[in-house]
Coordinates of C-alpha atoms and ligand atoms in Angstrom, one line a residue:
M118 CA -56.8 -3.5 20.9
S119 CA -56.6 -4.3 17.2
S120 CA -54.2 -4.7 14.3
A121 CA -54.9 -3.0 11.0
K122 CA -52.2 -5.1 9.4
H123 CA -54.0 -8.3 10.1
G124 CA -57.4 -6.8 9.1
S125 CA -58.7 -7.9 12.4
T126 CA -60.4 -6.3 15.3
H127 CA -59.5 -9.2 17.6
R128 CA -58.3 -8.4 21.1
F129 CA -54.9 -8.9 22.6
E130 CA -55.5 -12.4 24.0
T131 CA -56.7 -13.7 20.6
L132 CA -54.0 -12.0 18.6
A133 CA -51.4 -13.4 20.9
I134 CA -52.5 -16.9 19.9
H135 CA -53.3 -16.4 16.2
A136 CA -51.6 -13.4 14.7
G137 CA -49.0 -14.4 12.1
Q138 CA -50.1 -18.1 12.2
T139 CA -52.5 -20.0 10.0
P140 CA -52.8 -23.8 9.7
D141 CA -50.6 -25.2 7.0
P142 CA -52.7 -25.3 3.8
Q143 CA -51.1 -28.7 2.7
N144 CA -51.3 -30.8 5.8
G145 CA -53.3 -28.8 8.3
A146 CA -50.5 -28.5 10.9
V147 CA -51.9 -26.0 13.5
M148 CA -48.5 -24.8 14.8
T149 CA -46.1 -23.0 12.6
P150 CA -43.2 -25.4 11.8
V151 CA -39.6 -24.7 12.6
Y152 CA -38.2 -24.1 9.1
F153 CA -34.7 -25.4 9.5
T154 CA -33.5 -24.3 6.1
S155 CA -30.8 -21.8 5.1
T156 CA -31.9 -21.5 1.4
Y157 CA -35.0 -21.8 -0.8
K158 CA -35.6 -23.2 -4.3
Q159 CA -36.2 -20.4 -6.8
D160 CA -38.7 -20.8 -9.7
A161 CA -36.3 -19.1 -12.1
P162 CA -33.1 -17.1 -11.5
A163 CA -33.8 -14.2 -9.2
Q164 CA -37.4 -15.3 -8.7
P165 CA -37.7 -16.5 -5.1
R166 CA -41.1 -17.9 -4.0
Q167 CA -42.9 -15.5 -1.7
G168 CA -39.7 -13.5 -1.3
Y169 CA -37.8 -16.3 0.5
E170 CA -34.2 -16.5 -0.8
Y171 CA -31.8 -17.0 2.1
S172 CA -32.5 -17.4 5.9
R173 CA -30.2 -14.5 7.0
T174 CA -32.7 -12.3 5.2
T175 CA -36.0 -14.0 6.0
N176 CA -37.3 -17.3 7.3
P177 CA -41.0 -18.3 7.6
T178 CA -40.8 -19.2 11.3
R179 CA -39.3 -15.8 12.0
T180 CA -41.8 -14.1 9.7
A181 CA -44.6 -15.7 11.8
L182 CA -43.1 -14.3 15.0
E183 CA -42.5 -10.9 13.5
Q184 CA -46.2 -10.7 12.4
N185 CA -47.3 -11.9 15.8
L186 CA -45.3 -9.3 17.7
A187 CA -46.3 -6.5 15.4
A188 CA -50.0 -7.4 16.1
L189 CA -49.4 -7.3 19.9
E190 CA -47.6 -3.9 19.7
G191 CA -50.1 -2.5 17.2
A192 CA -47.2 -2.1 14.7
H193 CA -47.1 -2.5 11.0
W194 CA -43.9 -4.5 11.1
G195 CA -41.4 -6.3 13.3
L196 CA -37.8 -7.4 12.9
C197 CA -36.4 -10.2 15.1
F198 CA -32.8 -10.3 16.2
S199 CA -30.6 -12.8 18.0
S200 CA -30.9 -10.9 21.3
G201 CA -32.3 -7.6 22.7
L202 CA -28.8 -6.1 22.4
A203 CA -28.5 -7.2 18.7
A204 CA -31.8 -5.4 18.1
L205 CA -30.3 -2.3 19.8
A206 CA -27.2 -2.6 17.6
G207 CA -29.5 -2.9 14.6
L208 CA -31.0 0.4 15.6
V209 CA -27.7 2.1 15.9
H210 CA -26.3 0.8 12.7
R211 CA -28.3 3.3 10.6
L212 CA -26.6 6.2 12.3
K213 CA -23.6 8.1 11.0
P214 CA -20.6 9.6 12.7
G215 CA -21.6 12.9 14.4
D216 CA -25.1 11.7 15.1
H217 CA -26.3 12.1 18.7
V218 CA -28.6 10.0 20.9
V219 CA -30.3 11.1 24.1
A220 CA -31.0 8.3 26.5
G221 CA -32.3 7.8 30.1
N222 CA -29.6 7.7 32.8
D223 CA -31.2 4.6 34.4
L224 CA -30.9 2.1 31.6
Y225 CA -30.4 -1.6 31.3
G226 CA -26.6 -2.0 31.9
G227 CA -26.0 -3.8 28.6
T228 CA -27.6 -0.9 26.7
Y229 CA -25.4 1.6 28.4
R230 CA -22.3 -0.6 27.7
L231 CA -23.2 -1.0 24.0
F232 CA -23.7 2.8 23.6
V233 CA -20.6 3.9 25.5
R234 CA -18.0 1.1 25.0
C235 CA -18.9 -0.1 21.5
F236 CA -20.5 2.7 19.5
A237 CA -19.0 5.9 20.9
Q238 CA -15.7 5.0 19.3
Y239 CA -17.4 5.3 15.8
G240 CA -18.0 9.0 16.4
L241 CA -21.6 8.7 17.7
E242 CA -22.4 10.9 20.7
F243 CA -24.6 9.9 23.7
T244 CA -26.1 12.0 26.4
F245 CA -27.7 10.4 29.5
V246 CA -30.5 12.3 31.3
D247 CA -33.1 11.8 33.9
T248 CA -36.1 11.1 31.7
T249 CA -38.5 11.6 34.6
D250 CA -37.6 15.3 34.0
V251 CA -39.2 16.4 30.7
K252 CA -37.3 19.8 30.8
A253 CA -33.9 18.1 31.2
V254 CA -34.7 15.9 28.2
E255 CA -35.7 19.0 26.2
R256 CA -32.4 20.7 27.1
A257 CA -30.4 17.6 26.0
L258 CA -31.8 17.5 22.5
R259 CA -29.5 19.0 19.8
P260 CA -29.8 19.6 16.1
N261 CA -27.9 16.4 15.4
T262 CA -30.0 14.2 17.8
K263 CA -31.4 11.2 16.0
Y264 CA -33.0 9.1 18.8
L265 CA -34.6 9.7 22.1
Y266 CA -34.1 6.4 23.8
L267 CA -36.5 5.6 26.7
E268 CA -36.9 2.7 29.2
T269 CA -39.9 2.6 31.4
P270 CA -40.3 1.2 34.1
T271 CA -36.5 1.1 34.7
N272 CA -34.3 -1.5 36.2
P273 CA -34.0 -2.0 39.2
L274 CA -35.5 1.2 40.6
L275 CA -38.8 0.9 38.7
R276 CA -39.0 4.6 37.8
L277 CA -41.4 5.6 35.0
C278 CA -41.1 8.3 32.4
D279 CA -44.0 9.9 30.6
V280 CA -44.0 8.2 27.2
A281 CA -46.7 10.4 25.6
K282 CA -45.1 13.7 26.7
L283 CA -41.5 12.8 25.8
C284 CA -42.5 11.3 22.4
A285 CA -44.5 14.4 21.5
L286 CA -41.4 16.5 22.4
A287 CA -39.2 14.3 20.2
K288 CA -41.6 14.6 17.3
K289 CA -41.7 18.4 17.5
R290 CA -37.9 18.4 17.3
G291 CA -37.6 15.9 14.4
V292 CA -36.1 13.2 16.7
L293 CA -37.2 9.5 16.5
S294 CA -38.4 8.2 19.8
V295 CA -37.6 4.6 20.8
V296 CA -39.1 2.8 23.9
D297 CA -37.5 -0.4 25.4
N298 CA -40.8 -2.1 26.4
T299 CA -39.2 -5.2 27.9
F300 CA -40.4 -4.7 31.5
A301 CA -44.0 -3.7 30.7
T302 CA -44.6 -5.9 27.6
P303 CA -47.3 -4.9 25.1
F304 CA -49.9 -6.4 27.4
L305 CA -49.4 -3.6 29.9
Q306 CA -48.1 -0.7 27.8
Q307 CA -48.2 0.1 24.1
P308 CA -45.6 2.8 23.3
L309 CA -46.6 3.2 19.6
A310 CA -50.1 4.1 20.6
L311 CA -48.6 6.7 23.0
G312 CA -46.7 8.3 20.1
A313 CA -43.3 6.4 20.0
D314 CA -41.7 5.7 16.6
L315 CA -40.1 2.4 17.5
V316 CA -40.3 -0.2 20.2
L317 CA -37.4 -2.5 21.3
H318 CA -37.8 -5.8 23.1
S319 CA -35.6 -8.2 24.8
L320 CA -37.8 -11.2 24.0
T321 CA -35.6 -13.2 26.4
K322 CA -37.7 -11.9 29.3
Y323 CA -41.6 -11.9 29.5
L324 CA -42.3 -12.5 25.8
G325 CA -40.3 -15.7 25.7
G326 CA -41.4 -16.2 29.3
H327 CA -39.8 -19.5 30.1
S328 CA -36.1 -18.6 30.6
D329 CA -35.2 -20.9 27.6
V330 CA -34.3 -18.5 24.8
V331 CA -32.3 -15.3 24.1
A332 CA -34.0 -13.0 21.5
G333 CA -34.8 -9.4 20.6
A334 CA -37.0 -7.4 18.3
L335 CA -37.7 -3.9 16.8
L336 CA -41.2 -2.9 15.9
G337 CA -42.6 0.2 14.1
N338 CA -45.0 1.7 11.6
D339 CA -42.8 3.5 9.1
D340 CA -42.0 1.3 6.1
K341 CA -39.0 3.4 5.0
L342 CA -37.5 2.9 8.5
R343 CA -38.2 -0.8 8.2
A344 CA -36.4 -1.0 4.9
E345 CA -33.3 0.7 6.4
L346 CA -33.3 -1.5 9.5
A347 CA -33.9 -4.6 7.5
F348 CA -31.0 -3.7 5.1
H349 CA -28.6 -3.4 8.1
Q350 CA -29.9 -6.5 9.8
N351 CA -29.3 -8.6 6.6
A352 CA -25.9 -6.9 6.0
V353 CA -24.7 -7.5 9.5
G354 CA -26.4 -10.9 10.2
G355 CA -27.8 -10.5 13.8
Q356 CA -31.1 -12.2 12.8
L357 CA -33.0 -14.7 15.0
G358 CA -32.8 -18.4 14.1
P359 CA -35.9 -20.5 13.4
M360 CA -35.8 -22.6 16.6
D361 CA -35.5 -19.5 18.8
S362 CA -38.3 -17.9 16.8
F363 CA -40.5 -20.9 17.5
L364 CA -39.8 -20.8 21.2
V365 CA -40.8 -17.1 21.5
L366 CA -43.9 -17.8 19.3
R367 CA -44.9 -20.5 21.8
G368 CA -44.2 -18.0 24.7
T369 CA -46.4 -15.2 23.4
K370 CA -49.5 -17.4 23.2
T371 CA -49.7 -17.4 27.0
L372 CA -48.4 -13.8 27.6
A373 CA -51.7 -12.4 28.7
L374 CA -52.4 -15.2 31.2
R375 CA -48.9 -15.0 32.5
M376 CA -48.8 -11.3 32.9
E377 CA -52.1 -11.3 34.8
R378 CA -50.6 -13.7 37.3
H379 CA -47.2 -11.9 37.4
C380 CA -49.0 -8.6 38.3
E381 CA -51.3 -10.2 40.8
N382 CA -48.5 -12.0 42.7
A383 CA -46.2 -8.9 42.5
R384 CA -48.9 -6.7 44.0
A385 CA -49.4 -9.0 46.9
I386 CA -45.7 -9.3 47.6
A387 CA -45.1 -5.6 47.3
A388 CA -47.9 -5.0 49.9
H389 CA -46.5 -7.7 52.2
L390 CA -42.9 -6.3 52.0
A391 CA -44.2 -2.7 52.6
A392 CA -45.5 -3.8 56.0
H393 CA -42.4 -5.8 56.9
K394 CA -40.3 -4.5 59.8
K395 CA -36.9 -5.4 58.2
V396 CA -37.8 -3.6 55.0
A397 CA -36.9 0.1 54.6
R398 CA -38.6 0.9 51.3
V399 CA -40.5 -1.0 48.5
M400 CA -40.3 0.1 44.9
Y401 CA -43.4 -1.0 42.9
P402 CA -45.4 1.3 40.6
G403 CA -48.6 -0.2 42.0
L404 CA -48.0 1.1 45.5
K405 CA -49.8 4.4 46.3
D406 CA -46.6 5.9 47.6
H407 CA -44.6 5.2 44.4
P408 CA -43.7 8.7 43.1
Q409 CA -45.2 8.0 39.7
H410 CA -48.2 5.9 40.7
R411 CA -50.6 8.2 38.8
L412 CA -48.5 8.1 35.6
A413 CA -48.4 4.3 36.0
K414 CA -52.2 4.1 36.1
Q415 CA -52.3 6.4 33.0
Q416 CA -49.9 4.6 30.7
M417 CA -49.9 1.0 32.0
K418 CA -52.8 -1.4 32.2
D419 CA -51.3 -3.0 35.4
F420 CA -48.0 -2.6 37.3
G421 CA -45.9 -5.6 36.2
G422 CA -44.1 -8.4 37.9
M423 CA -40.9 -6.7 39.1
V424 CA -40.5 -5.6 42.7
S425 CA -37.4 -4.0 44.3
F426 CA -37.0 -3.4 48.0
E427 CA -34.4 -2.0 50.3
L428 CA -33.5 -3.7 53.5
K429 CA -32.8 -1.7 56.6
G430 CA -29.5 -3.7 56.6
D431 CA -26.5 -3.4 54.2
V432 CA -25.3 -5.5 51.2
A433 CA -24.3 -8.4 53.6
A434 CA -27.9 -8.6 54.9
A435 CA -29.2 -8.5 51.3
T436 CA -26.8 -11.3 50.3
R437 CA -27.9 -13.4 53.2
V438 CA -31.6 -13.0 52.3
A439 CA -31.0 -13.7 48.6
S440 CA -29.0 -16.8 49.5
A441 CA -31.7 -18.2 51.9
T442 CA -34.8 -18.4 49.6
Q443 CA -35.9 -21.8 48.4
V444 CA -38.7 -21.0 45.9
F445 CA -37.1 -17.8 44.5
T446 CA -34.0 -18.8 42.6
L447 CA -30.8 -16.7 43.0
A448 CA -30.2 -15.6 39.4
E449 CA -29.9 -12.7 37.0
S450 CA -32.5 -12.0 34.2
L451 CA -36.2 -11.8 34.7
G452 CA -39.6 -12.4 33.1
G453 CA -39.8 -16.2 33.3
V454 CA -42.5 -18.3 34.9
E455 CA -40.2 -19.0 37.9
S456 CA -39.5 -16.4 40.6
L457 CA -35.9 -15.0 40.8
I458 CA -34.1 -13.0 43.4
E459 CA -30.9 -11.0 43.0
V460 CA -28.8 -8.3 44.7
P461 CA -28.2 -5.6 42.0
T462 CA -25.1 -4.1 43.8
V463 CA -23.1 -7.2 43.5
M464 CA -24.8 -8.9 40.5
T465 CA -26.6 -7.1 37.6
H466 CA -25.4 -3.6 38.5
A467 CA -21.9 -4.4 39.9
S468 CA -20.2 -2.8 36.8
I469 CA -21.6 0.7 37.8
P470 CA -19.1 2.4 40.2
A471 CA -20.3 2.6 43.8
E472 CA -20.4 6.4 43.7
E473 CA -22.6 6.4 40.6
R474 CA -24.9 3.8 42.1
R475 CA -25.5 5.8 45.2
K476 CA -26.1 9.0 43.2
A477 CA -28.7 7.1 41.2
G478 CA -30.5 6.1 44.4
L479 CA -29.4 2.4 44.2
A480 CA -28.9 1.4 47.8
D481 CA -26.4 -1.3 48.8
G482 CA -29.1 -3.2 50.6
L483 CA -31.4 -3.4 47.5
I484 CA -32.9 -6.7 46.4
R485 CA -34.7 -7.2 43.1
L486 CA -37.4 -9.7 42.6
S487 CA -38.7 -11.1 39.3
V488 CA -42.0 -12.4 40.7
G489 CA -43.1 -15.6 38.9
I490 CA -46.4 -17.3 38.5
E491 CA -46.1 -19.9 41.4
H492 CA -48.8 -19.8 44.1
V493 CA -48.4 -16.5 45.9
D494 CA -48.6 -18.1 49.4
D495 CA -45.5 -20.2 48.7
L496 CA -43.7 -17.0 47.5
V497 CA -44.7 -15.0 50.6
L498 CA -43.7 -17.7 53.0
D499 CA -40.4 -18.2 51.2
L500 CA -39.6 -14.4 51.5
E501 CA -40.8 -14.5 55.1
Q502 CA -38.4 -17.2 56.2
A503 CA -35.5 -15.7 54.2
L504 CA -36.0 -12.2 55.7
K505 CA -35.3 -13.8 59.2
K506 CA -31.6 -13.9 58.0
A507 CA -31.5 -10.1 57.3
Ligands
PLP62 C1 -32.3 -8.0 29.1 C2 -32.6 -6.7 28.7 C3 -32.1 -6.2 27.5 C4 -31.1 -6.9 26.7 O1 -31.6 -8.0 26.1 P1 -30.8 -9.4 25.7 O2 -31.9 -10.3 25.1 O3 -30.3 -9.9 27.0 O4 -29.8 -9.0 24.8 C5 -32.4 -4.9 27.1 N1 -33.3 -4.1 27.8 C6 -33.8 -4.6 29.0 C7 -34.8 -3.7 29.7 C8 -33.5 -5.9 29.4 O5 -34.1 -6.3 30.6

């Protein structure tokens, strides 16, 4: 994996640590400083040094992170926002009334909410389709469709869509394809190489990796698109601050190591749960019985750290199990070093009406795990004792 922008043929693990960062030429500081400054001295009126003028527009700590993320996704450029949803809003800000977006029907809840509750009122149109069905996506595209918005694997059912096929379809129809790569991370899946036009991240999750920062990003190759998105980002003001940029920059250095362990632990836990008598069904792309196991092997390097499973019992049983773990923390969010457990029906997905949830295949007894990087034996034992309460 290489990055043309950085003129380097270095591999992912090396880019993660070095891309966008060079020791300070004045004092040798190895780590990029946190540039706590709102403004910059100009050499003459309207002559900012190296383009830095005001920190809503650009800040050197943020620039380092943007270059780092671009190298990891194989992109020409990156733009960092104050959250994943701010990045999504940044994407939508360049649309005009009457424009149409086709998106998956199994999206992160906040993405659905931003589209339907915030942007539909400005005359934008949204159609939600099953993106595992290429024909259904093709039928949903219209002459005014501007984005095909994909998420894979999805949350919490861990369904996949065929990124290469769908992006080729979008290209043929003159539609920009966007992939939310939060769950897979660029270590496991690189949508731009599969034909996507843009990648979106909630950096809050695996890229930050330590549950200590909320941040988002857009990445791409087309410079004209970058200019439009950067214009709106600066005009609206949803940029990422220097301290938060620093925290994510620190997180990406260990992304490869963390992801390897997340995947290894998740694989062991999925296998263990699949053989458990109180478990009805396990959803993990690495399991042979996952409906898209083959696609997962094609477009992902490994299968990720998220595991969902259905108990034979109902939501009360799921609630008892999720309340009984001691190493897994009962909490929303995902992607940090620590393992988390949650019950989507009453937590992350409670805002979806029960009827809709069932139609989507989201059972009441579903439990979602964000498998961390603790010792796998401690995680298995913890689930084992908690499942006695099911
Ligand atoms: C968390 C998340 C988001 C939203 O990101 P924030 O940083 O919380 O704003 C978007 N997409 C996915 C898949 C997520 O998990």
